[in-house]
Amino acid sequence: MVTTIGVVLAAIGALGVGALLLFFSRVTTIETWQTDVVVPGGFLGLSPSEIEAAVLLIALPGGLFLLALCFIGTGRVMRGAVGVRDTTGSASGSVVSYNTVMEPRLHLLWLGVALAFWILLILVPAVSALLGGWPITVDDMPQGYVWALLGLYGGLAAAIAGVLLTSFLKKRRYAAMHAAEDERLLQPPSGFWRWMTFRWRFDLWLAAAGGALAGLSAVILPFGEVTTFVALLAGGILLLALGVWCAAQYWRAGVPLGFAESYA
């Protein structure tokens, strides 16, 4: 039930992004409006001041996505086992949990969903703009809001795709070593890699940053900023590759897949 609520909130957030894109694509130029009159042709008959207030709604889907993540994550944890243990120092967390590992097909399905959103929010608009279509055809001021929406939520989709890809490779690498009864799994765990890839999952944070930068790079092309495009793409690929490499070292943490720990 908790997970379902999270999925519904995420769906509402996605619909909200679409509605805002439609809204800002239909309004006329904002900067020339008087704030106390309704401009003919203004979308839905809203006044300029009401349009400006609506700009704050750009962040609303993000809040829904964050809330959805809380529900989905909580629902996932509730399906597993959670316990508390006594600890000394900071060597390990006081709260531990275990969940079954997500099936590869389901994992790839979620990766496909994230990539689909990136294609719709970044790649398609970028190609369309290069060909002289939407959103270049939107008036100057509203167009800025359209690009802001596309960049914000398209970048988020790319970041999630980077995390899902790296997480998938991380699990495949560890599972393959376990299936092969690799003797390296019997080595004493490394405190650094336990901290890096298990406790704080910094490998996935690197992948998220890399995915976001690489995903956002396409937005730059319609503006002719080739140097910026190359820099973002190269930086994103570098961070993503670093995240994947760190994830491949997860076996050094000495913890099976499915476990997590935190501090109460």
PDB file of C-alpha atoms in Angstrom:
ATOM      1  CA  MET A   1       0.000   0.000   0.000  1.00  0.00           C
ATOM      2  CA  VAL A   2       2.805   2.415   0.914  1.00  0.00           C
ATOM      3  CA  THR A   3       4.638   1.685  -2.327  1.00  0.00           C
ATOM      4  CA  THR A   4       1.430   2.181  -4.317  1.00  0.00           C
ATOM      5  CA  ILE A   5       0.980   5.633  -2.800  1.00  0.00           C
ATOM      6  CA  GLY A   6       4.512   6.496  -3.885  1.00  0.00           C
ATOM      7  CA  VAL A   7       3.886   5.329  -7.449  1.00  0.00           C
ATOM      8  CA  VAL A   8       0.662   7.356  -7.621  1.00  0.00           C
ATOM      9  CA  LEU A   9       2.461  10.474  -6.356  1.00  0.00           C
ATOM     10  CA  ALA A  10       5.188   9.990  -8.962  1.00  0.00           C
ATOM     11  CA  ALA A  11       2.563   9.631 -11.705  1.00  0.00           C
ATOM     12  CA  ILE A  12       0.850  12.845 -10.539  1.00  0.00           C
ATOM     13  CA  GLY A  13       4.218  14.598 -10.586  1.00  0.00           C
ATOM     14  CA  ALA A  14       4.864  13.425 -14.159  1.00  0.00           C
ATOM     15  CA  LEU A  15       1.438  14.695 -15.221  1.00  0.00           C
ATOM     16  CA  GLY A  16       2.229  17.971 -13.492  1.00  0.00           C
ATOM     17  CA  VAL A  17       5.400  18.393 -15.550  1.00  0.00           C
ATOM     18  CA  GLY A  18       3.393  17.840 -18.730  1.00  0.00           C
ATOM     19  CA  ALA A  19       0.710  20.309 -17.667  1.00  0.00           C
ATOM     20  CA  LEU A  20       3.300  22.986 -16.849  1.00  0.00           C
ATOM     21  CA  LEU A  21       5.032  22.499 -20.193  1.00  0.00           C
ATOM     22  CA  LEU A  22       1.691  22.962 -21.945  1.00  0.00           C
ATOM     23  CA  PHE A  23       0.930  26.008 -19.815  1.00  0.00           C
ATOM     24  CA  PHE A  24       4.188  27.861 -20.469  1.00  0.00           C
ATOM     25  CA  SER A  25       4.159  26.893 -24.139  1.00  0.00           C
ATOM     26  CA  ARG A  26       0.787  28.608 -24.595  1.00  0.00           C
ATOM     27  CA  VAL A  27       1.219  31.911 -22.769  1.00  0.00           C
ATOM     28  CA  THR A  28       2.250  35.036 -24.662  1.00  0.00           C
ATOM     29  CA  THR A  29       5.318  37.173 -23.951  1.00  0.00           C
ATOM     30  CA  ILE A  30       5.310  38.032 -20.250  1.00  0.00           C
ATOM     31  CA  GLU A  31       7.809  40.872 -20.053  1.00  0.00           C
ATOM     32  CA  THR A  32       5.595  43.366 -21.952  1.00  0.00           C
ATOM     33  CA  TRP A  33       2.441  42.786 -19.914  1.00  0.00           C
ATOM     34  CA  GLN A  34       0.833  45.150 -17.447  1.00  0.00           C
ATOM     35  CA  THR A  35       0.369  43.451 -14.088  1.00  0.00           C
ATOM     36  CA  ASP A  36      -3.183  44.710 -13.555  1.00  0.00           C
ATOM     37  CA  VAL A  37      -4.808  43.613 -16.819  1.00  0.00           C
ATOM     38  CA  VAL A  38      -5.592  40.360 -18.539  1.00  0.00           C
ATOM     39  CA  VAL A  39      -3.673  40.268 -21.801  1.00  0.00           C
ATOM     40  CA  PRO A  40      -5.692  39.051 -24.798  1.00  0.00           C
ATOM     41  CA  GLY A  41      -4.358  35.670 -25.795  1.00  0.00           C
ATOM     42  CA  GLY A  42      -3.051  34.894 -22.313  1.00  0.00           C
ATOM     43  CA  PHE A  43      -3.469  31.180 -21.663  1.00  0.00           C
ATOM     44  CA  LEU A  44      -6.689  30.403 -19.749  1.00  0.00           C
ATOM     45  CA  GLY A  45      -7.314  34.154 -19.375  1.00  0.00           C
ATOM     46  CA  LEU A  46      -4.825  34.533 -16.534  1.00  0.00           C
ATOM     47  CA  SER A  47      -3.297  37.925 -15.719  1.00  0.00           C
ATOM     48  CA  PRO A  48       0.488  38.496 -15.833  1.00  0.00           C
ATOM     49  CA  SER A  49       0.728  38.528 -12.034  1.00  0.00           C
ATOM     50  CA  GLU A  50      -1.041  35.187 -11.931  1.00  0.00           C
ATOM     51  CA  ILE A  51       1.332  33.836 -14.564  1.00  0.00           C
ATOM     52  CA  GLU A  52       4.323  34.973 -12.503  1.00  0.00           C
ATOM     53  CA  ALA A  53       2.882  33.285  -9.422  1.00  0.00           C
ATOM     54  CA  ALA A  54       2.427  30.113 -11.451  1.00  0.00           C
ATOM     55  CA  VAL A  55       6.191  30.024 -12.043  1.00  0.00           C
ATOM     56  CA  LEU A  56       6.509  28.814  -8.453  1.00  0.00           C
ATOM     57  CA  LEU A  57       4.616  25.704  -9.539  1.00  0.00           C
ATOM     58  CA  ILE A  58       7.709  24.569 -11.434  1.00  0.00           C
ATOM     59  CA  ALA A  59       9.036  23.146  -8.171  1.00  0.00           C
ATOM     60  CA  LEU A  60       5.790  21.378  -7.259  1.00  0.00           C
ATOM     61  CA  PRO A  61       6.395  18.176  -9.290  1.00  0.00           C
ATOM     62  CA  GLY A  62       9.845  17.954  -7.693  1.00  0.00           C
ATOM     63  CA  GLY A  63       8.244  17.971  -4.253  1.00  0.00           C
ATOM     64  CA  LEU A  64       5.873  15.227  -5.348  1.00  0.00           C
ATOM     65  CA  PHE A  65       8.772  13.148  -6.697  1.00  0.00           C
ATOM     66  CA  LEU A  66      10.650  13.531  -3.417  1.00  0.00           C
ATOM     67  CA  LEU A  67       7.578  12.515  -1.436  1.00  0.00           C
ATOM     68  CA  ALA A  68       7.037   9.579  -3.799  1.00  0.00           C
ATOM     69  CA  LEU A  69      10.615   8.427  -3.197  1.00  0.00           C
ATOM     70  CA  CYS A  70      10.006   8.486   0.566  1.00  0.00           C
ATOM     71  CA  PHE A  71       6.906   6.309   0.205  1.00  0.00           C
ATOM     72  CA  ILE A  72       8.491   3.903  -2.289  1.00  0.00           C
ATOM     73  CA  GLY A  73      11.640   3.548  -0.205  1.00  0.00           C
ATOM     74  CA  THR A  74       9.668   3.029   3.004  1.00  0.00           C
ATOM     75  CA  GLY A  75       7.431   0.488   1.303  1.00  0.00           C
ATOM     76  CA  ARG A  76      10.452  -1.398   0.044  1.00  0.00           C
ATOM     77  CA  VAL A  77      12.052  -1.500   3.498  1.00  0.00           C
ATOM     78  CA  MET A  78       8.791  -2.607   5.117  1.00  0.00           C
ATOM     79  CA  ARG A  79       8.700  -5.628   2.822  1.00  0.00           C
ATOM     80  CA  GLY A  80      12.044  -6.805   4.218  1.00  0.00           C
ATOM     81  CA  ALA A  81      13.506  -7.261   7.682  1.00  0.00           C
ATOM     82  CA  VAL A  82      14.617  -4.383   9.902  1.00  0.00           C
ATOM     83  CA  GLY A  83      16.515  -4.661  13.148  1.00  0.00           C
ATOM     84  CA  VAL A  84      18.548  -2.687  15.690  1.00  0.00           C
ATOM     85  CA  ARG A  85      21.933  -3.650  17.071  1.00  0.00           C
ATOM     86  CA  ASP A  86      24.378  -2.319  19.636  1.00  0.00           C
ATOM     87  CA  THR A  87      27.472  -0.716  18.126  1.00  0.00           C
ATOM     88  CA  THR A  88      30.727   0.760  19.344  1.00  0.00           C
ATOM     89  CA  GLY A  89      32.194   3.792  17.624  1.00  0.00           C
ATOM     90  CA  SER A  90      31.327   4.427  13.997  1.00  0.00           C
ATOM     91  CA  ALA A  91      32.372   1.095  12.515  1.00  0.00           C
ATOM     92  CA  SER A  92      28.828   0.097  11.633  1.00  0.00           C
ATOM     93  CA  GLY A  93      25.278   1.371  11.739  1.00  0.00           C
ATOM     94  CA  SER A  94      22.861   0.749  14.574  1.00  0.00           C
ATOM     95  CA  VAL A  95      19.877   0.079  12.291  1.00  0.00           C
ATOM     96  CA  VAL A  96      20.136  -2.706   9.734  1.00  0.00           C
ATOM     97  CA  SER A  97      17.739  -3.946   7.079  1.00  0.00           C
ATOM     98  CA  TYR A  98      17.596  -6.673   4.478  1.00  0.00           C
ATOM     99  CA  ASN A  99      15.547  -6.890   1.309  1.00  0.00           C
ATOM    100  CA  THR A 100      15.507  -9.360  -1.531  1.00  0.00           C
ATOM    101  CA  VAL A 101      17.364  -8.146  -4.606  1.00  0.00           C
ATOM    102  CA  MET A 102      15.190  -6.769  -7.400  1.00  0.00           C
ATOM    103  CA  GLU A 103      14.886  -9.093 -10.384  1.00  0.00           C
ATOM    104  CA  PRO A 104      17.066  -8.062 -13.359  1.00  0.00           C
ATOM    105  CA  ARG A 105      14.076  -7.709 -15.709  1.00  0.00           C
ATOM    106  CA  LEU A 106      12.240  -5.405 -13.318  1.00  0.00           C
ATOM    107  CA  HIS A 107      15.414  -3.415 -12.736  1.00  0.00           C
ATOM    108  CA  LEU A 108      15.890  -2.959 -16.488  1.00  0.00           C
ATOM    109  CA  LEU A 109      12.233  -2.005 -16.826  1.00  0.00           C
ATOM    110  CA  TRP A 110      12.692   0.882 -14.388  1.00  0.00           C
ATOM    111  CA  LEU A 111      15.866   1.868 -16.244  1.00  0.00           C
ATOM    112  CA  GLY A 112      13.845   1.939 -19.453  1.00  0.00           C
ATOM    113  CA  VAL A 113      11.222   4.181 -17.824  1.00  0.00           C
ATOM    114  CA  ALA A 114      13.902   6.672 -16.712  1.00  0.00           C
ATOM    115  CA  LEU A 115      15.480   6.685 -20.182  1.00  0.00           C
ATOM    116  CA  ALA A 116      12.065   7.197 -21.784  1.00  0.00           C
ATOM    117  CA  PHE A 117      11.473  10.300 -19.657  1.00  0.00           C
ATOM    118  CA  TRP A 118      14.939  11.594 -20.573  1.00  0.00           C
ATOM    119  CA  ILE A 119      14.215  11.092 -24.263  1.00  0.00           C
ATOM    120  CA  LEU A 120      10.867  12.879 -23.990  1.00  0.00           C
ATOM    121  CA  LEU A 121      12.135  15.773 -21.881  1.00  0.00           C
ATOM    122  CA  ILE A 122      15.625  16.325 -23.276  1.00  0.00           C
ATOM    123  CA  LEU A 123      16.396  14.551 -26.533  1.00  0.00           C
ATOM    124  CA  VAL A 124      13.113  15.142 -28.385  1.00  0.00           C
ATOM    125  CA  PRO A 125      12.889  18.885 -27.532  1.00  0.00           C
ATOM    126  CA  ALA A 126      16.582  19.377 -28.386  1.00  0.00           C
ATOM    127  CA  VAL A 127      16.210  17.743 -31.798  1.00  0.00           C
ATOM    128  CA  SER A 128      12.945  19.588 -32.406  1.00  0.00           C
ATOM    129  CA  ALA A 129      14.584  22.919 -31.533  1.00  0.00           C
ATOM    130  CA  LEU A 130      17.529  22.195 -33.830  1.00  0.00           C
ATOM    131  CA  LEU A 131      15.019  21.683 -36.639  1.00  0.00           C
ATOM    132  CA  GLY A 132      13.281  24.971 -35.825  1.00  0.00           C
ATOM    133  CA  GLY A 133      10.346  23.502 -33.903  1.00  0.00           C
ATOM    134  CA  TRP A 134       9.102  23.577 -30.316  1.00  0.00           C
ATOM    135  CA  PRO A 135      10.228  24.934 -27.886  1.00  0.00           C
ATOM    136  CA  ILE A 136      12.132  27.490 -30.003  1.00  0.00           C
ATOM    137  CA  THR A 137       8.756  28.617 -31.365  1.00  0.00           C
ATOM    138  CA  VAL A 138       7.587  29.700 -27.885  1.00  0.00           C
ATOM    139  CA  ASP A 139       7.839  33.422 -27.029  1.00  0.00           C
ATOM    140  CA  ASP A 140      11.114  34.469 -25.414  1.00  0.00           C
ATOM    141  CA  MET A 141      10.128  34.802 -21.754  1.00  0.00           C
ATOM    142  CA  PRO A 142       7.860  31.731 -21.478  1.00  0.00           C
ATOM    143  CA  GLN A 143      10.447  29.794 -23.473  1.00  0.00           C
ATOM    144  CA  GLY A 144      12.900  30.259 -20.637  1.00  0.00           C
ATOM    145  CA  TYR A 145      10.456  28.578 -18.264  1.00  0.00           C
ATOM    146  CA  VAL A 146       9.936  25.739 -20.728  1.00  0.00           C
ATOM    147  CA  TRP A 147      13.675  25.093 -20.964  1.00  0.00           C
ATOM    148  CA  ALA A 148      13.949  25.317 -17.171  1.00  0.00           C
ATOM    149  CA  LEU A 149      11.282  22.634 -16.797  1.00  0.00           C
ATOM    150  CA  LEU A 150      12.867  20.425 -19.434  1.00  0.00           C
ATOM    151  CA  GLY A 151      16.331  20.791 -17.950  1.00  0.00           C
ATOM    152  CA  LEU A 152      15.257  20.291 -14.344  1.00  0.00           C
ATOM    153  CA  TYR A 153      13.150  17.182 -14.791  1.00  0.00           C
ATOM    154  CA  GLY A 154      14.983  15.806 -17.825  1.00  0.00           C
ATOM    155  CA  GLY A 155      18.212  16.093 -15.852  1.00  0.00           C
ATOM    156  CA  LEU A 156      16.542  14.321 -12.932  1.00  0.00           C
ATOM    157  CA  ALA A 157      15.467  11.486 -15.237  1.00  0.00           C
ATOM    158  CA  ALA A 158      19.027  11.207 -16.573  1.00  0.00           C
ATOM    159  CA  ALA A 159      20.417  11.124 -13.030  1.00  0.00           C
ATOM    160  CA  ILE A 160      18.015   8.340 -12.062  1.00  0.00           C
ATOM    161  CA  ALA A 161      18.955   6.431 -15.221  1.00  0.00           C
ATOM    162  CA  GLY A 162      22.634   6.722 -14.257  1.00  0.00           C
ATOM    163  CA  VAL A 163      21.896   5.359 -10.781  1.00  0.00           C
ATOM    164  CA  LEU A 164      19.802   2.470 -12.106  1.00  0.00           C
ATOM    165  CA  LEU A 165      22.411   1.492 -14.702  1.00  0.00           C
ATOM    166  CA  THR A 166      25.247   1.558 -12.172  1.00  0.00           C
ATOM    167  CA  SER A 167      23.206  -0.297  -9.584  1.00  0.00           C
ATOM    168  CA  PHE A 168      22.357  -2.978 -12.151  1.00  0.00           C
ATOM    169  CA  LEU A 169      26.024  -3.448 -13.094  1.00  0.00           C
ATOM    170  CA  LYS A 170      26.954  -3.444  -9.404  1.00  0.00           C
ATOM    171  CA  LYS A 171      24.580  -6.307  -8.656  1.00  0.00           C
ATOM    172  CA  ARG A 172      25.559  -8.272 -11.766  1.00  0.00           C
ATOM    173  CA  ARG A 173      29.243  -8.014 -10.867  1.00  0.00           C
ATOM    174  CA  TYR A 174      28.757  -9.192  -7.290  1.00  0.00           C
ATOM    175  CA  ALA A 175      26.307 -11.948  -8.284  1.00  0.00           C
ATOM    176  CA  ALA A 176      28.733 -13.260 -10.897  1.00  0.00           C
ATOM    177  CA  MET A 177      31.549 -13.405  -8.337  1.00  0.00           C
ATOM    178  CA  HIS A 178      29.277 -15.174  -5.856  1.00  0.00           C
ATOM    179  CA  ALA A 179      28.118 -17.698  -8.450  1.00  0.00           C
ATOM    180  CA  ALA A 180      31.730 -18.427  -9.402  1.00  0.00           C
ATOM    181  CA  GLU A 181      32.632 -18.838  -5.699  1.00  0.00           C
ATOM    182  CA  ASP A 182      35.348 -16.244  -6.173  1.00  0.00           C
ATOM    183  CA  GLU A 183      37.864 -16.551  -3.324  1.00  0.00           C
ATOM    184  CA  ARG A 184      38.214 -12.777  -3.146  1.00  0.00           C
ATOM    185  CA  LEU A 185      34.844 -12.670  -1.391  1.00  0.00           C
ATOM    186  CA  LEU A 186      36.490 -14.410   1.567  1.00  0.00           C
ATOM    187  CA  GLN A 187      39.037 -11.646   2.061  1.00  0.00           C
ATOM    188  CA  PRO A 188      38.699  -9.311   5.082  1.00  0.00           C
ATOM    189  CA  PRO A 189      36.423  -6.377   4.217  1.00  0.00           C
ATOM    190  CA  SER A 190      37.860  -2.980   3.389  1.00  0.00           C
ATOM    191  CA  GLY A 191      36.720  -0.177   5.668  1.00  0.00           C
ATOM    192  CA  PHE A 192      37.005   2.353   2.868  1.00  0.00           C
ATOM    193  CA  TRP A 193      34.918   0.402   0.339  1.00  0.00           C
ATOM    194  CA  ARG A 194      32.362  -0.466   3.004  1.00  0.00           C
ATOM    195  CA  TRP A 195      32.004   3.276   3.686  1.00  0.00           C
ATOM    196  CA  MET A 196      32.074   4.154  -0.020  1.00  0.00           C
ATOM    197  CA  THR A 197      29.853   1.563  -1.696  1.00  0.00           C
ATOM    198  CA  PHE A 198      27.725   0.128   1.113  1.00  0.00           C
ATOM    199  CA  ARG A 199      27.001   2.637   3.854  1.00  0.00           C
ATOM    200  CA  TRP A 200      26.775   5.876   1.863  1.00  0.00           C
ATOM    201  CA  ARG A 201      26.519   4.499  -1.724  1.00  0.00           C
ATOM    202  CA  PHE A 202      28.793   7.230  -3.050  1.00  0.00           C
ATOM    203  CA  ASP A 203      29.313   5.160  -6.194  1.00  0.00           C
ATOM    204  CA  LEU A 204      25.639   5.750  -7.016  1.00  0.00           C
ATOM    205  CA  TRP A 205      25.927   9.470  -6.198  1.00  0.00           C
ATOM    206  CA  LEU A 206      28.774   9.725  -8.698  1.00  0.00           C
ATOM    207  CA  ALA A 207      26.627   7.921 -11.256  1.00  0.00           C
ATOM    208  CA  ALA A 208      23.726  10.291 -10.588  1.00  0.00           C
ATOM    209  CA  ALA A 209      25.922  13.358 -11.134  1.00  0.00           C
ATOM    210  CA  GLY A 210      27.401  11.850 -14.268  1.00  0.00           C
ATOM    211  CA  GLY A 211      24.028  10.878 -15.668  1.00  0.00           C
ATOM    212  CA  ALA A 212      22.632  14.349 -15.009  1.00  0.00           C
ATOM    213  CA  LEU A 213      25.542  16.144 -16.708  1.00  0.00           C
ATOM    214  CA  ALA A 214      25.589  13.842 -19.722  1.00  0.00           C
ATOM    215  CA  GLY A 215      21.812  13.959 -20.020  1.00  0.00           C
ATOM    216  CA  LEU A 216      21.650  17.744 -19.812  1.00  0.00           C
ATOM    217  CA  SER A 217      24.364  18.249 -22.420  1.00  0.00           C
ATOM    218  CA  ALA A 218      21.876  17.847 -25.291  1.00  0.00           C
ATOM    219  CA  VAL A 219      19.917  20.896 -24.082  1.00  0.00           C
ATOM    220  CA  ILE A 220      22.918  23.091 -24.942  1.00  0.00           C
ATOM    221  CA  LEU A 221      23.052  22.161 -28.637  1.00  0.00           C
ATOM    222  CA  PRO A 222      20.094  24.290 -29.859  1.00  0.00           C
ATOM    223  CA  PHE A 223      21.926  27.356 -28.538  1.00  0.00           C
ATOM    224  CA  GLY A 224      25.107  26.596 -30.479  1.00  0.00           C
ATOM    225  CA  GLU A 225      27.267  26.154 -27.383  1.00  0.00           C
ATOM    226  CA  VAL A 226      29.342  23.282 -28.747  1.00  0.00           C
ATOM    227  CA  THR A 227      32.180  23.721 -26.250  1.00  0.00           C
ATOM    228  CA  THR A 228      29.795  23.616 -23.301  1.00  0.00           C
ATOM    229  CA  PHE A 229      28.058  20.581 -24.794  1.00  0.00           C
ATOM    230  CA  VAL A 230      31.344  18.688 -25.126  1.00  0.00           C
ATOM    231  CA  ALA A 231      32.434  19.679 -21.604  1.00  0.00           C
ATOM    232  CA  LEU A 232      29.171  18.539 -20.024  1.00  0.00           C
ATOM    233  CA  LEU A 233      29.082  15.300 -22.001  1.00  0.00           C
ATOM    234  CA  ALA A 234      32.717  14.448 -21.279  1.00  0.00           C
ATOM    235  CA  GLY A 235      32.396  15.350 -17.596  1.00  0.00           C
ATOM    236  CA  GLY A 236      29.206  13.319 -17.279  1.00  0.00           C
ATOM    237  CA  ILE A 237      30.700  10.252 -18.943  1.00  0.00           C
ATOM    238  CA  LEU A 238      33.788  10.526 -16.729  1.00  0.00           C
ATOM    239  CA  LEU A 239      31.746  10.690 -13.515  1.00  0.00           C
ATOM    240  CA  LEU A 240      29.464   7.881 -14.663  1.00  0.00           C
ATOM    241  CA  ALA A 241      32.445   5.674 -15.536  1.00  0.00           C
ATOM    242  CA  LEU A 242      34.002   6.445 -12.138  1.00  0.00           C
ATOM    243  CA  GLY A 243      30.751   5.509 -10.419  1.00  0.00           C
ATOM    244  CA  VAL A 244      30.574   2.219 -12.327  1.00  0.00           C
ATOM    245  CA  TRP A 245      34.187   1.422 -11.450  1.00  0.00           C
ATOM    246  CA  CYS A 246      33.572   2.128  -7.761  1.00  0.00           C
ATOM    247  CA  ALA A 247      30.411   0.009  -7.861  1.00  0.00           C
ATOM    248  CA  ALA A 248      32.462  -2.882  -9.256  1.00  0.00           C
ATOM    249  CA  GLN A 249      34.516  -2.779  -6.025  1.00  0.00           C
ATOM    250  CA  TYR A 250      31.456  -3.487  -3.874  1.00  0.00           C
ATOM    251  CA  TRP A 251      32.713  -7.001  -3.151  1.00  0.00           C
ATOM    252  CA  ARG A 252      35.487  -5.408  -1.072  1.00  0.00           C
ATOM    253  CA  ALA A 253      32.864  -4.124   1.407  1.00  0.00           C
ATOM    254  CA  GLY A 254      32.288  -7.661   2.665  1.00  0.00           C
ATOM    255  CA  VAL A 255      28.497  -7.331   2.708  1.00  0.00           C
ATOM    256  CA  PRO A 256      26.038  -9.402   0.630  1.00  0.00           C
ATOM    257  CA  LEU A 257      23.570  -7.725  -1.709  1.00  0.00           C
ATOM    258  CA  GLY A 258      20.296  -6.562  -0.190  1.00  0.00           C
ATOM    259  CA  PHE A 259      21.685  -5.273   3.104  1.00  0.00           C
ATOM    260  CA  ALA A 260      21.674  -1.674   4.310  1.00  0.00           C
ATOM    261  CA  GLU A 261      22.553   0.120   7.535  1.00  0.00           C
ATOM    262  CA  SER A 262      21.997   3.504   9.082  1.00  0.00           C
ATOM    263  CA  TYR A 263      22.179   5.331  12.383  1.00  0.00           C
ATOM    264  CA  ALA A 264      19.123   5.821  14.586  1.00  0.00           C
TER     265      ALA A 264
END
